[in-house]
CSV table of C-alpha atoms in Angstrom, one decimal:
chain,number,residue,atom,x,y,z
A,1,UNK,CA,-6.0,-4.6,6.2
A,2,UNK,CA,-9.3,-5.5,5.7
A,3,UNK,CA,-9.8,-8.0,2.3
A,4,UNK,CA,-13.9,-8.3,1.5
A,5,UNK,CA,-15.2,-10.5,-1.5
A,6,UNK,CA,-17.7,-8.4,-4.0
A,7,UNK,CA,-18.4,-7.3,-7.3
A,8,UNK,CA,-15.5,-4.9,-7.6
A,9,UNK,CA,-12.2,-4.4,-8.0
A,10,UNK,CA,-10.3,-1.6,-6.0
A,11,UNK,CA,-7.5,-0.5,-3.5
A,12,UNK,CA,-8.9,2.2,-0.4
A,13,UNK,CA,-6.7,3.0,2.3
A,14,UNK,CA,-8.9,4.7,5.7
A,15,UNK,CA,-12.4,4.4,3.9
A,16,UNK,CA,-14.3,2.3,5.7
A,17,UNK,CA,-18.0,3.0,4.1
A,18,UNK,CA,-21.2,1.2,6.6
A,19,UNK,CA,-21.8,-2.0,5.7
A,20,UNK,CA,-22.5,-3.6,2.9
A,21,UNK,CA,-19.7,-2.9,0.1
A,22,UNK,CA,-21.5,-3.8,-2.9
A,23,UNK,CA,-23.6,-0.4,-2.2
A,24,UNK,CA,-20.7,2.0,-2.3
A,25,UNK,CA,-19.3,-0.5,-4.8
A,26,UNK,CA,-21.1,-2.2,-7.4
A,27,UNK,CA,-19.5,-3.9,-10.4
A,28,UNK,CA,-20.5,-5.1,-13.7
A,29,UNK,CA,-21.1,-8.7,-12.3
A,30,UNK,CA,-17.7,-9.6,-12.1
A,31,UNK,CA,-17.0,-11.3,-9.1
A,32,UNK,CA,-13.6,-9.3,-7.8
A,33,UNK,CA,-12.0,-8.0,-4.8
A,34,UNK,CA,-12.3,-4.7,-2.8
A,35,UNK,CA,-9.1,-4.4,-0.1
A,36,UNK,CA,-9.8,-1.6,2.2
A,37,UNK,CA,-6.4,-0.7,4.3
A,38,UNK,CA,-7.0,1.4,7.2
A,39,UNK,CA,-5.5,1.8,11.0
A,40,UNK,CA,-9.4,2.7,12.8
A,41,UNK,CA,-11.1,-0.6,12.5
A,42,UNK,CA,-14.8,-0.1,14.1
A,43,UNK,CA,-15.6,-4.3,14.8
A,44,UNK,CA,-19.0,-3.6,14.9
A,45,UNK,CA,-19.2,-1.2,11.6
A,46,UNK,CA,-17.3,-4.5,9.2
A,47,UNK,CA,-19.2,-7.7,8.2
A,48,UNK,CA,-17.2,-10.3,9.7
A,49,UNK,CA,-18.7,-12.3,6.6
A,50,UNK,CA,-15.6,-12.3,3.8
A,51,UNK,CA,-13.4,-10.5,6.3
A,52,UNK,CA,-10.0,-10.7,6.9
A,53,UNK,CA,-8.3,-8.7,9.6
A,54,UNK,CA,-4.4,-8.3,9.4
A,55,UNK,CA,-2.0,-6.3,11.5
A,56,UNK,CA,1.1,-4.1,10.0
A,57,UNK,CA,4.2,-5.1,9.0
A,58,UNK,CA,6.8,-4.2,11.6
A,59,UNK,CA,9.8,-2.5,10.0
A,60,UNK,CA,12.0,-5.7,9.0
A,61,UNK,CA,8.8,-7.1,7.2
A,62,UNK,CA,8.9,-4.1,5.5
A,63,UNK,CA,12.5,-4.1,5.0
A,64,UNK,CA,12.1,-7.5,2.9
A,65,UNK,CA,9.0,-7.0,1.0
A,66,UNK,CA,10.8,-3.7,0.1
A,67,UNK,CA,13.8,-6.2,-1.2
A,68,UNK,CA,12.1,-8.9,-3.0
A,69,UNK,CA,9.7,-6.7,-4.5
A,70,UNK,CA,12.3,-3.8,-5.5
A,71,UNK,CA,14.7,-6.2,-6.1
A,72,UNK,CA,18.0,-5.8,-3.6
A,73,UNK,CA,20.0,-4.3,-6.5
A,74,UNK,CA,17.8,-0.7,-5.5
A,75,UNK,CA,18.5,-1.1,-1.5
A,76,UNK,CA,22.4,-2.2,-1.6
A,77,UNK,CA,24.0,0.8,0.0
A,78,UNK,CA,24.0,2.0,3.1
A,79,UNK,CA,22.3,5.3,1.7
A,80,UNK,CA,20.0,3.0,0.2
A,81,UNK,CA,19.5,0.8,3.0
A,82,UNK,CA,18.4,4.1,5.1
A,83,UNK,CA,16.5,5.3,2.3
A,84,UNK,CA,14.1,2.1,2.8
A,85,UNK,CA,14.0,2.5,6.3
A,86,UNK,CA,12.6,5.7,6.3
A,87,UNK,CA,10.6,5.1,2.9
A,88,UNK,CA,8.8,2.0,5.1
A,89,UNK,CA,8.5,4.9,8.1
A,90,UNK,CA,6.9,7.1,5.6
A,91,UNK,CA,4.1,4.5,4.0
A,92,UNK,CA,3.4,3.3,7.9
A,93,UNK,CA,4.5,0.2,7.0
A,94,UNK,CA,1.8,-1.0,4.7
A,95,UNK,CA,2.1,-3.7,2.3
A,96,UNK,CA,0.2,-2.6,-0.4
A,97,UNK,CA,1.7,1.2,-0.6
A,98,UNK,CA,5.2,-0.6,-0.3
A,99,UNK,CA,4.9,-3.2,-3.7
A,100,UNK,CA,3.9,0.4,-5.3
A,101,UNK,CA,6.9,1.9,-4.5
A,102,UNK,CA,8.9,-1.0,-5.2
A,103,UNK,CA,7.0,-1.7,-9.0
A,104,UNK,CA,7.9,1.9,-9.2
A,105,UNK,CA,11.5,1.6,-8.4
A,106,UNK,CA,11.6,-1.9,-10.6
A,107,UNK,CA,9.9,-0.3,-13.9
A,108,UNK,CA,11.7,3.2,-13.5
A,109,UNK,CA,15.3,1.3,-13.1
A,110,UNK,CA,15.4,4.2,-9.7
A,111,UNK,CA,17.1,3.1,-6.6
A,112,UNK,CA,15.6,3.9,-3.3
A,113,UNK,CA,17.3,7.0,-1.8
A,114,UNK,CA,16.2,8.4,-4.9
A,115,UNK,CA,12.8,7.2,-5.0
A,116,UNK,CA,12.4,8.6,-1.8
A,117,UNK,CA,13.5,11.9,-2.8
A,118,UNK,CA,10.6,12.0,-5.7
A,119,UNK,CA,8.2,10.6,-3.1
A,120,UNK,CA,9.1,13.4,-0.5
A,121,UNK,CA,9.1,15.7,-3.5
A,122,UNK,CA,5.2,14.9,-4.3
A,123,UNK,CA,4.1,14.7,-1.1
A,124,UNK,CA,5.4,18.2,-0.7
A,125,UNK,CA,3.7,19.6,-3.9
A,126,UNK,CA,0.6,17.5,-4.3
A,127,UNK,CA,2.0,15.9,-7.6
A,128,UNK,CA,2.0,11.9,-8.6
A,129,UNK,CA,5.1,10.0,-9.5
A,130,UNK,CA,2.1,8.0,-11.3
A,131,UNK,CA,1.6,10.9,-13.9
A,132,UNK,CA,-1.9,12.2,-14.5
């Protein structure tokens, strides 16, 4: 995961725009945050400057964010608990795309094995659990 300090605020997962951000992202003078989440980190195409290179989550990272964030009332189970496995599988174990599925599960009161279900259920037919 790649964190770099601009005049923005926003979330990318695999766009990795040439160096320097602020052209492919300029704000309204705000100082703010751009996090840029990819697996093909190019060195020499990211300004070191502001920079913060992290590796994945291995699945029992996942596993806990997943429980904190969700809250362990959605993962009790053993359906559940295999539903999380395979939900942390399914989001490549990133950090960002796994607090989203747990705020999800936290503001739609939905455990896991069935927020996996919805999730499998858009990926399939190009819909948002997000709405519009």
């Amino acid at each position: 995961m790649l964190l770099y300090t601009t005049s923005y605020a926003a979330h990318h997962h695999n766009v990795l725009p040439s160096p320097p951000f602020n052209l492919y992202f300029s704000g309204a003078g705000i100082r703010g945050h751009i996090i840029v989440t990819t697996r093909h980190v190019e060195t020499e195409a990211v300004d070191s400057h502001g920079t913060l290179i992290l590796g994945c989550f291995d699945i029992s990272e996942s596993l806990e964010l997943l429980r904190r964030a969700a809250g362990s009332q959605n993962i009790e189970g053993a359906a559940n608990t295999q539903a999380a496995r395979e939900l942390c599988k399914a989001m490549g174990n990133l950090p960002v795309a796994l607090g989203m599925a747990a705020a999800y599960m936290r503001r739609c009161d939905v455990q896991c094995l069935e927020y996996l279900d919805r999730y499998i259920a858009s990926e399939k037919t190009g819909q948002t659990l997000f709405g519009k």
